[in-house]
CSV table of C-alpha atoms and ligand atoms in Angstrom, one decimal:
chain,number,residue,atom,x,y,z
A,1,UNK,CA,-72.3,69.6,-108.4
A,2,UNK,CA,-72.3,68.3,-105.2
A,3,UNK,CA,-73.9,64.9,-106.6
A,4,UNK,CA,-71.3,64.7,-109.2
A,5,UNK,CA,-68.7,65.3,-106.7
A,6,UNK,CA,-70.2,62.1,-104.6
A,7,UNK,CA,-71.1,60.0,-107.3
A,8,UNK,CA,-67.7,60.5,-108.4
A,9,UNK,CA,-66.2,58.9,-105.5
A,10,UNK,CA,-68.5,56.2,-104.9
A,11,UNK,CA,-67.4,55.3,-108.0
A,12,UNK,CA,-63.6,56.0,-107.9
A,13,UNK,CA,-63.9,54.1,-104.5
A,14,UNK,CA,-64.9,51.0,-106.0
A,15,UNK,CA,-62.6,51.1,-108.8
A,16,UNK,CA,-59.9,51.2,-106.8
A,17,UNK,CA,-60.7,48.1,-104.9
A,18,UNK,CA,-60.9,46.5,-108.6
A,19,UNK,CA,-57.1,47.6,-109.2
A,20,UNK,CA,-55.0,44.0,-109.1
A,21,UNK,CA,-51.7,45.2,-110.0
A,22,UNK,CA,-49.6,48.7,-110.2
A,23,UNK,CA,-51.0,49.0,-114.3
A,24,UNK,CA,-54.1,49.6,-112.7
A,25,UNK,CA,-53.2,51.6,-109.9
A,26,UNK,CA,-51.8,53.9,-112.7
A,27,UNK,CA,-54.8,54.0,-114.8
A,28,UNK,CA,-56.4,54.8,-111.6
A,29,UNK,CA,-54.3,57.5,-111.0
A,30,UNK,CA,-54.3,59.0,-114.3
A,31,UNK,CA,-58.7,58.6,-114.7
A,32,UNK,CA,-59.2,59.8,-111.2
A,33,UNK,CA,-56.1,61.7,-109.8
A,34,UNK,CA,-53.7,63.7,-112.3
A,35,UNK,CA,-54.1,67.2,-113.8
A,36,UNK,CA,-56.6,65.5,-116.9
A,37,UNK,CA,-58.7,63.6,-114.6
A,38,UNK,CA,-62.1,63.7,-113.9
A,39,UNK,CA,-61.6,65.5,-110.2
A,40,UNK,CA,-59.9,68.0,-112.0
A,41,UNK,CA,-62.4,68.7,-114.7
A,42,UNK,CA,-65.5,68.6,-112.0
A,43,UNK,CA,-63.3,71.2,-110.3
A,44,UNK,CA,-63.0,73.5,-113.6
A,45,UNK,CA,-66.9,73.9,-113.9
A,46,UNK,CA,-66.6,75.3,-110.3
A,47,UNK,CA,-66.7,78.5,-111.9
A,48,UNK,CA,-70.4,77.9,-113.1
A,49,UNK,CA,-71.5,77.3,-109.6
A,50,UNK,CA,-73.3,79.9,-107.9
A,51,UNK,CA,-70.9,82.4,-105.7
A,52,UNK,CA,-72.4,81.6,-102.1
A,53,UNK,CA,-71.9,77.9,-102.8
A,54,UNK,CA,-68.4,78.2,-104.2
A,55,UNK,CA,-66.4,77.5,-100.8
A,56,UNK,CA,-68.5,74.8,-99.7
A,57,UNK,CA,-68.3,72.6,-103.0
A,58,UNK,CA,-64.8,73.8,-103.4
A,59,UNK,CA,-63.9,72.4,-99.6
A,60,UNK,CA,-65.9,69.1,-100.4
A,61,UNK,CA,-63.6,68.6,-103.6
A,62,UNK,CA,-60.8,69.1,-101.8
A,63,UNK,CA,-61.5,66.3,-99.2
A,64,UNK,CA,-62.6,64.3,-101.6
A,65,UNK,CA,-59.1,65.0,-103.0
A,66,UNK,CA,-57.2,64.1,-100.2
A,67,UNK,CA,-59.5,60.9,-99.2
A,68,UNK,CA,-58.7,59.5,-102.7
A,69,UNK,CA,-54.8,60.3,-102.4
A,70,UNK,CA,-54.6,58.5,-99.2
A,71,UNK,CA,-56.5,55.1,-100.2
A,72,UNK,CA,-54.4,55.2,-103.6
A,73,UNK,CA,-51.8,55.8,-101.3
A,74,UNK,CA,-52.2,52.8,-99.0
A,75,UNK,CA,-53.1,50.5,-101.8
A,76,UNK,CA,-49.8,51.4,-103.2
A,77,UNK,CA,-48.1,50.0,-100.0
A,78,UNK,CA,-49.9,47.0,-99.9
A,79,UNK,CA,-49.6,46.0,-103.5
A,80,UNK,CA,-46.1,46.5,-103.3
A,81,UNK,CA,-45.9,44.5,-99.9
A,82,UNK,CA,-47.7,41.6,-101.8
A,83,UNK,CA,-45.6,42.0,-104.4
A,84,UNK,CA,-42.2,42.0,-102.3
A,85,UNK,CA,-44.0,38.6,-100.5
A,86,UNK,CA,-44.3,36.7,-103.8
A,87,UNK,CA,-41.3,37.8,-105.3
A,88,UNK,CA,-39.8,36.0,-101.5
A,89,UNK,CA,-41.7,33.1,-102.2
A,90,UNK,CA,-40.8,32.8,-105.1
A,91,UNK,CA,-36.9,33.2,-104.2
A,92,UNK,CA,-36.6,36.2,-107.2
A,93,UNK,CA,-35.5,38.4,-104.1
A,94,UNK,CA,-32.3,39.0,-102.7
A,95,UNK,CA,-32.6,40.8,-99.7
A,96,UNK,CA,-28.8,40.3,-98.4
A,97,UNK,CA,-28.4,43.7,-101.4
A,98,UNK,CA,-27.5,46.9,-99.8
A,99,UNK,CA,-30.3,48.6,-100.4
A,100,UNK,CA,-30.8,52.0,-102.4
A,101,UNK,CA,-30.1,54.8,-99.5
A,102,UNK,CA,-31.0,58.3,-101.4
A,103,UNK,CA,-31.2,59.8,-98.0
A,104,UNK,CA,-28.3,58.9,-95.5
A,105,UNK,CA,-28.3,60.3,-91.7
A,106,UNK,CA,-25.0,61.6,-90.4
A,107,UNK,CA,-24.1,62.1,-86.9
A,108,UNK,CA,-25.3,65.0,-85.1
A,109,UNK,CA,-22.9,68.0,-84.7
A,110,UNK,CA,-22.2,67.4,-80.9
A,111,UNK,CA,-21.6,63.6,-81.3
A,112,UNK,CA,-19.1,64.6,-84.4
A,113,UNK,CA,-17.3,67.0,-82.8
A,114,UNK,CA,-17.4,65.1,-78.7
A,115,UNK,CA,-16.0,61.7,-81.3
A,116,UNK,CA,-13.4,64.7,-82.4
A,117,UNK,CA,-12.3,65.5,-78.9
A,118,UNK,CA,-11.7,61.7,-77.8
A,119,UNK,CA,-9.5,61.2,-80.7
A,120,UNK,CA,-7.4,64.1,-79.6
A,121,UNK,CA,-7.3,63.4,-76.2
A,122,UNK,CA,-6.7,59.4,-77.0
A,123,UNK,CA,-3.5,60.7,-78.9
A,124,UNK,CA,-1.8,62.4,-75.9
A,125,UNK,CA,-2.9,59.5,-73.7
A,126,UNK,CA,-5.8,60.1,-72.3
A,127,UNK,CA,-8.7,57.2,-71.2
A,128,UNK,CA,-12.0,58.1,-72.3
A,129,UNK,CA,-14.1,57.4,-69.1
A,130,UNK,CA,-18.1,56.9,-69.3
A,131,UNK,CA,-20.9,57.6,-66.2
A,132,UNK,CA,-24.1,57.4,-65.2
A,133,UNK,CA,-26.8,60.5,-66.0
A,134,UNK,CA,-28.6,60.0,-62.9
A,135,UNK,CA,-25.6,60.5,-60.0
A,136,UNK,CA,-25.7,60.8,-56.2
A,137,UNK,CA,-25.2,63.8,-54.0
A,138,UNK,CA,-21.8,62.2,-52.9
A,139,UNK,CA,-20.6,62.1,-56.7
A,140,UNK,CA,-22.0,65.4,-57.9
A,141,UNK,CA,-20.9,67.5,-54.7
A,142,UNK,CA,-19.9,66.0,-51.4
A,143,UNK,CA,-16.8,64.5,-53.1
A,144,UNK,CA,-15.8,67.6,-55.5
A,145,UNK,CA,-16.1,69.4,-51.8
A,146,UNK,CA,-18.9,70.8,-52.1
A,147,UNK,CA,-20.7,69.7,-48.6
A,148,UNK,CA,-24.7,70.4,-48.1
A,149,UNK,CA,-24.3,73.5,-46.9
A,150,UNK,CA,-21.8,74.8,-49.7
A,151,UNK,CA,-23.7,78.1,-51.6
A,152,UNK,CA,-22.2,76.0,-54.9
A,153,UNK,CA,-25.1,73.6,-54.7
A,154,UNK,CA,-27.7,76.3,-55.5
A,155,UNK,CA,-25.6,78.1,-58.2
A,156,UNK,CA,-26.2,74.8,-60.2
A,157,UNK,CA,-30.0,74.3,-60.5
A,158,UNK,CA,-30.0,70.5,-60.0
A,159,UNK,CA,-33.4,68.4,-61.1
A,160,UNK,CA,-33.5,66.3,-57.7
A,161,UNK,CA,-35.3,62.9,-58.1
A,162,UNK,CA,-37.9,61.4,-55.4
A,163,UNK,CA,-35.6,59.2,-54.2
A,164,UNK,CA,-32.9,61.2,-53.4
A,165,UNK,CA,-30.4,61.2,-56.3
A,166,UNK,CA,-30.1,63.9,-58.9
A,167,UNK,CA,-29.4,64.2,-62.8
A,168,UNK,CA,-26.2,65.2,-62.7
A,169,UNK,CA,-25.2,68.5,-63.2
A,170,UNK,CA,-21.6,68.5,-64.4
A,171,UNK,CA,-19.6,65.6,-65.7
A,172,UNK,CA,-17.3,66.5,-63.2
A,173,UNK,CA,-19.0,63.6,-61.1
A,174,UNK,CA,-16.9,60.9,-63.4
A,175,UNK,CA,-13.3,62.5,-62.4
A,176,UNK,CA,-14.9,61.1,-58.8
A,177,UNK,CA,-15.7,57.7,-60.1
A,178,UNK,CA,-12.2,57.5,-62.3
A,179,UNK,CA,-10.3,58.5,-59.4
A,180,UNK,CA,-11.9,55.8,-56.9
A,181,UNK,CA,-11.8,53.1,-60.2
A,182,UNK,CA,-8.2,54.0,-61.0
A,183,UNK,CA,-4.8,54.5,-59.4
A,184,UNK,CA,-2.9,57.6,-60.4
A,185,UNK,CA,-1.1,58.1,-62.6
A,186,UNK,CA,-4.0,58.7,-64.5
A,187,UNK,CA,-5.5,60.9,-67.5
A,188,UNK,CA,-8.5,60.9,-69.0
A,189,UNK,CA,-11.9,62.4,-69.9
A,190,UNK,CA,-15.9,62.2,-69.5
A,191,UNK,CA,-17.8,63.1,-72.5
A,192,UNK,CA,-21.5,63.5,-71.5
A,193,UNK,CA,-25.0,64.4,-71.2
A,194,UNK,CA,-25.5,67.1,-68.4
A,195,UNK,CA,-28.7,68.6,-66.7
A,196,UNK,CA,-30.0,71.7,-65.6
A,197,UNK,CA,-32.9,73.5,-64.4
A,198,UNK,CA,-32.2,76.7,-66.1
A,199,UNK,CA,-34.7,79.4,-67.9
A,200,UNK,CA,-33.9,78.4,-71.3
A,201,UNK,CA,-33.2,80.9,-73.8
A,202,UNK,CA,-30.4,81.6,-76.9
A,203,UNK,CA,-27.5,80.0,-74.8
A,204,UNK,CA,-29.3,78.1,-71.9
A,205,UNK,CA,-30.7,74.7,-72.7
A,206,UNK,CA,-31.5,72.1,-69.7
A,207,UNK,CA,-29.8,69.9,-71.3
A,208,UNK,CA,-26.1,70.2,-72.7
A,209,UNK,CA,-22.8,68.5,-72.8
A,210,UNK,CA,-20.0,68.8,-71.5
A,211,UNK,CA,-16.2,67.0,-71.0
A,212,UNK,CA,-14.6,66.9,-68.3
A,213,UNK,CA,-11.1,66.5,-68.7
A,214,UNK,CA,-8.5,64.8,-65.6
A,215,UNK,CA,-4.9,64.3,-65.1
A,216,UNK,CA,-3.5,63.2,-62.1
A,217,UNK,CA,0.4,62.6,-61.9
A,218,UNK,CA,3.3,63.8,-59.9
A,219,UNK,CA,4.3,67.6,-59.7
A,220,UNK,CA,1.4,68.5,-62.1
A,221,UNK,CA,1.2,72.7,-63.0
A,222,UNK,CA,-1.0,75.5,-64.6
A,223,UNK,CA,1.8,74.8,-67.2
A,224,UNK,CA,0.6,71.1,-68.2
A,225,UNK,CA,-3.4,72.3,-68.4
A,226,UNK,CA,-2.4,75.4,-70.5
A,227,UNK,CA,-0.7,73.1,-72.8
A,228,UNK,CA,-3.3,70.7,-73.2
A,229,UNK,CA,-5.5,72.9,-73.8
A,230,UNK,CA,-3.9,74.5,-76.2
A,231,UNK,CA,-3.4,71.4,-78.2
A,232,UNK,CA,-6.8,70.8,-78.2
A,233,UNK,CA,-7.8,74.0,-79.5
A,234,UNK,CA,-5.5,73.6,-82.2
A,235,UNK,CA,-6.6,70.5,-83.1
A,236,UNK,CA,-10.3,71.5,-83.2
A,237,UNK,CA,-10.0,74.7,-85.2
A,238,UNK,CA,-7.0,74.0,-86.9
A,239,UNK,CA,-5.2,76.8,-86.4
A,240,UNK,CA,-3.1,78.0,-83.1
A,241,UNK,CA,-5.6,79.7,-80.9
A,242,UNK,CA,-4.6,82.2,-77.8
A,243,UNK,CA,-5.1,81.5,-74.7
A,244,UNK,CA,-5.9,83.6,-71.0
A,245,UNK,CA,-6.5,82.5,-68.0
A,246,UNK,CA,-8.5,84.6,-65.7
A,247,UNK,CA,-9.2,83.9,-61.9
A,248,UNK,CA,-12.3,81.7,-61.3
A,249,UNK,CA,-14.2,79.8,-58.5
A,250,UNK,CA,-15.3,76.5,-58.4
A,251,UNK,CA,-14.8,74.2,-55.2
A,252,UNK,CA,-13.1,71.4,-56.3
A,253,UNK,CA,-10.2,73.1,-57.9
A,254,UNK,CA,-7.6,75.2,-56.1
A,255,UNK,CA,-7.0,78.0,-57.9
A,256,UNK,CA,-9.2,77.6,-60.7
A,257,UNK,CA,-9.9,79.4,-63.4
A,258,UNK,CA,-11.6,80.5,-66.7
A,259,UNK,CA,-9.9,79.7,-69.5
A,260,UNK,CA,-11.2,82.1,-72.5
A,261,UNK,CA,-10.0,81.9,-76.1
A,262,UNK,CA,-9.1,85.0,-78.6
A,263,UNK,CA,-12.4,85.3,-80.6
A,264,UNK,CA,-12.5,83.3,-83.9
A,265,UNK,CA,-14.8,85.3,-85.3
A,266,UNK,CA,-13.1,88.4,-85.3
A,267,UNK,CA,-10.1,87.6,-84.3
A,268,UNK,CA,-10.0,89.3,-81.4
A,269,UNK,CA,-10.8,92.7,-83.0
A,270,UNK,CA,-14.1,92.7,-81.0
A,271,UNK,CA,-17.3,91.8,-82.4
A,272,UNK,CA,-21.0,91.1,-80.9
A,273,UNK,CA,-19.9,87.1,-80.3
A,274,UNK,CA,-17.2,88.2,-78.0
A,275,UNK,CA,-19.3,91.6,-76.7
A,276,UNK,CA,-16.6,94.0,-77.8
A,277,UNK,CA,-14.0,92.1,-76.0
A,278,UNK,CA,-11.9,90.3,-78.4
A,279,UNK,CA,-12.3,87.3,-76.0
A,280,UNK,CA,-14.4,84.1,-75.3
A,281,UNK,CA,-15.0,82.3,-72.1
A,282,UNK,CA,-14.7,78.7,-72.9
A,283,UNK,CA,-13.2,76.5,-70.2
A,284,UNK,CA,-13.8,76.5,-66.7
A,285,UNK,CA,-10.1,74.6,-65.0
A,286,UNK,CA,-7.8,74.4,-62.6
A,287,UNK,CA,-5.5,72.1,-60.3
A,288,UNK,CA,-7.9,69.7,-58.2
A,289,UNK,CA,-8.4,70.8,-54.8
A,290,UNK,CA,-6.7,68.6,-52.3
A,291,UNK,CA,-9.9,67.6,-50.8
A,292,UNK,CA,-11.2,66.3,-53.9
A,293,UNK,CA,-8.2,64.2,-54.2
A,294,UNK,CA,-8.6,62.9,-50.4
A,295,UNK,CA,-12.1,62.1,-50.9
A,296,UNK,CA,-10.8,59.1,-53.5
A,297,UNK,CA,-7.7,58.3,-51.2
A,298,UNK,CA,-5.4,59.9,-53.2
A,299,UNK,CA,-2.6,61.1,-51.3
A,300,UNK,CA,-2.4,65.4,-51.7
A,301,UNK,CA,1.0,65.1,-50.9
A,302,UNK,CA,2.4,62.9,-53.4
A,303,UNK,CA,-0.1,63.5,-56.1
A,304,UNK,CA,-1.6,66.6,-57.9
A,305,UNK,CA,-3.4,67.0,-60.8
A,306,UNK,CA,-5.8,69.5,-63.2
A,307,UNK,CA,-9.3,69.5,-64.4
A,308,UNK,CA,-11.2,71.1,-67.0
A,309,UNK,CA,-15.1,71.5,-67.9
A,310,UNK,CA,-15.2,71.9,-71.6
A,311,UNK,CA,-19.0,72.9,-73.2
A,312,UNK,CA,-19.1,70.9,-76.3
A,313,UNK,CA,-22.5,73.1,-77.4
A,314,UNK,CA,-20.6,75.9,-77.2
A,315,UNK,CA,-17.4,74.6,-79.1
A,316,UNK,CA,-19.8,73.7,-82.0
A,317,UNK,CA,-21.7,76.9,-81.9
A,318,UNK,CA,-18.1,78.8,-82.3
A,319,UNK,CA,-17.5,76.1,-84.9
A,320,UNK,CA,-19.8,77.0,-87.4
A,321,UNK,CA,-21.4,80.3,-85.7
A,322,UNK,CA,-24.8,79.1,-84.4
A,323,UNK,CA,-26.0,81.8,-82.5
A,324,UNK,CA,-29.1,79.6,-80.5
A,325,UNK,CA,-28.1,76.5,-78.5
A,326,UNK,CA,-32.0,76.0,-79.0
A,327,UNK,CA,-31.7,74.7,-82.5
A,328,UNK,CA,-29.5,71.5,-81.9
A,329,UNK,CA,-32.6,69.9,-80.4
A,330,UNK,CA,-35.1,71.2,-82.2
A,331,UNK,CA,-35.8,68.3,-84.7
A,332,UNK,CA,-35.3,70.8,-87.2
A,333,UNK,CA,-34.0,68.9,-90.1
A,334,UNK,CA,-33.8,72.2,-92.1
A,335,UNK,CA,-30.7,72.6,-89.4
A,336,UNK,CA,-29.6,69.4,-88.5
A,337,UNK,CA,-29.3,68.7,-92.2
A,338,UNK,CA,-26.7,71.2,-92.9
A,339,UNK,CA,-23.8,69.7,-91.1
B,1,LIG,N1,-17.9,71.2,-63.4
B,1,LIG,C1,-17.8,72.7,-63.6
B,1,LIG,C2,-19.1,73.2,-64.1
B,1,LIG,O1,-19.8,72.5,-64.8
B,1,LIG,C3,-16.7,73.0,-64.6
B,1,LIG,C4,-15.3,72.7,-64.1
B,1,LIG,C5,-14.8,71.4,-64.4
B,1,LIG,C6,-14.6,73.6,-63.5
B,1,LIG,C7,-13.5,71.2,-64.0
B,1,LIG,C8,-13.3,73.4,-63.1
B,1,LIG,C9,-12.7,72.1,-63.3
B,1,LIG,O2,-19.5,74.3,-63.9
C-alpha cells in the first residue's frame, strides 16, 4: 500500500504541473482530490491492510492528503493571478469596480460606542481633545497635584519608561494639555488609550480606555456635572438612568466623587452585576482642585470647573452584558463578530 500511496503522488505531482488552465485544475481535483478520487479509493482498501500497519499507512495518506491540497491550492492562486495579469493586459479588466465584499469589518465595540460619546458631547458643546499615550510625570501627576511623594502615584501602577516618561495612566493628563492650549471658557473631552500595570483578570486589563471629560467656566457646580452626566447616560442607554453621587478621593478634584448608576440589569432590584446593591460604580468626578487649575495659569478665583473619568470598557460591558473585559482584545472573532 505504501507503494501505491507514493506512486500515487509522484504521479498526481506531475500532473499537476501539466494543468494550464482552471479545466484542468478541476479534472485534477476531481481524479486526485474529491470523494471518487483515487486517494479516496486507496484509502478504502485500508481495511485490507494488516492491523499493526493500519496507523502508519493511514497517517502517510493523510499527509499525502494535505500535501496535494496545498499545491492544488497554490496553483489555484497563481493561475488565477496569471489570469487577472492577462485579462490587464489585455484591458478586459476594470479594476476601478467595487469589488465583491461577502465579509465586511465593522468597528470594534469600544471605537463605536467612544464615536457615540463624541457625538453627544459635540452636541452640548464640547471639543473633543486628542494626546499623547506616552506622557510625562508633569502631565500625568505633578500638574493634577499629585507631587512625587503623593501615595496617589503608587495606587496607579504606572509602566515607567527608561527614559523617564511613562505610558499614561489616565487621560486625565489631556485636561492638563487643554487647559495650557486653551483659554477658559472651555469644554471638552479626551477619548483614549490608557495603561496600567495591573494583575489582569475578568475586569482588569493593562490596557483600557477611558474619557476624560472637562469644563471650565464661571461659577461652575456639582449641579452642571450631574446634569451632564445624566444626559449622557441617557443618550447612551436610551432611557433616563439614576444617578448618586457618593464621596471619593482623587487629588486633582476638590470634593470628588463616585458617580454610580442604578443597575440596568436589574434595575436596581439587586443582582450579581451590581453585588446585591442595586447600584453601579461608573464615573469617578468632581470640581477641579484649585491647584490643578494654577498649575495651567488659570486663575482659582475667577474660574472653576468639573472633571470626570468615564471607563468606556465598562460602559460597553453594561451595554451588552460582557462579563470579561478580557474578551475585547482577544482576537476572538467568534466575539468581536457579534457586535
Ligand atoms: N483620572 C482618574 C482615574 O483614572 C479618574 C478621574 C477623572 C477622577 C476625573 C476624577 C476626575 O482614576
Amino acid at each position: 500500500m505504501k507503494e501505491k500511496l507514493l506512486s500515487l503522488k509522484e504521479l498526481a505531482m506531475s500532473s499537476l504541473k501539466d494543468c494550464a488552465n482552471s479545466a484542468h485544475l478541476e479534472e485534477f481535483r476531481l481524479k486526485y482530490l474529491s470523494k471518487k478520487g483515487e486517494l479516496t479509493s486507496v484509502l478504502k482498501s485500508l481495511k485490507d491492510v494488516a492491523p499493526e500497519l493500519r496507523p502508519a499507512m493511514g497517517q502517510l495518506a493523510n499527509e499525502i492528503k494535505n500535501t496535494l491540497q496545498k499545491e492544488f491550492n497554490e496553483f489555484q492562486d497563481k493561475l488565477k493571478k496569471a489570469d487577472i495579469a492577462k485579462q490587464l493586459n489585455e484591458g478586459g479588466l476594470d479594476v476601478t469596480l467595487p469589488v465583491a465584499n461577502d465579509m465586511p469589518g465593522h468597528l470594534h465595540p469600544i471605537t463605536q460606542i467612544q464615536r457615540e460619546i463624541e457625538d453627544i458631547f459635540r452636541g452640548m458643546g464640547f471639543m473633543v481633545f486628542d494626546g499623547p499615550q506616552v506622557e510625562d510625570e508633569f502631565h500625568n501627576f505633578t500638574a493634577l497635584n499629585i507631587p512625587d511623594w503623593h501615595p496617589a502615584r503608587d495606587s496607579q501602577d504606572t509602566f515607567w519608561l527608561n527614559d523617564g516618561n511613562l505610558l499614561r495612566s489616565h487621560t486625565s493628563s489631556v485636561q492638563i494639555r487643554a487647559m495650557q492650549q486653551f483659554t477658559p471658557p472651555l469644554r471638552g473631552i479626551a477619548p483614549g488609550r490608557v495603561f496600567r500595570n495591573e494583575a489582569i483578570d475578568a475586569s482588569h486589563e493593562a490596557c483600557f480606555y477611558q474619557v476624560e471629560g472637562l469644563y471650565i467656566d464661571k461659577n461652575i457646580s456639582v449641579g452642571n456635572l450631574i446634569h451632564t452626566m445624566k444626559v449622557m447616560l441617557r443618550e447612551i442607554f436610551k432611557k433616563d438612568v439614576e444617578v448618586r453621587l457618593r464621596p471619593g478621593f482623587f487629588p486633582f478634584v476638590e470634593p470628588g466623587f463616585e458617580l454610580d448608576i442604578s443597575c440596568l440589569i436589574c434595575k436596581g432590584k439587586g443582582c450579581s452585576v451590581c453585588k446585591q446593591s442595586g447600584w453601579v460604580e461608573l464615573c469617578p468626578c468632581g470640581l477641579v482642585h484649585p491647584n490643578v487649575l494654577k498649575h495651567c495659569n488659570i486663575d482659582p478665583d475667577i474660574w472653576s470647573g468639573f472633571a470626570f473619568g468615564l471607563g468606556m470598557d465598562r460602559l460597553v460591558m453594561m451595554r451588552y452584558g460582557i462579563d470579561d473585559i478580557r474578551h475585547f482584545h482577544s482576537g476572538d472573532l467568534r466575539f468581536i463578530r457579534q457586535f
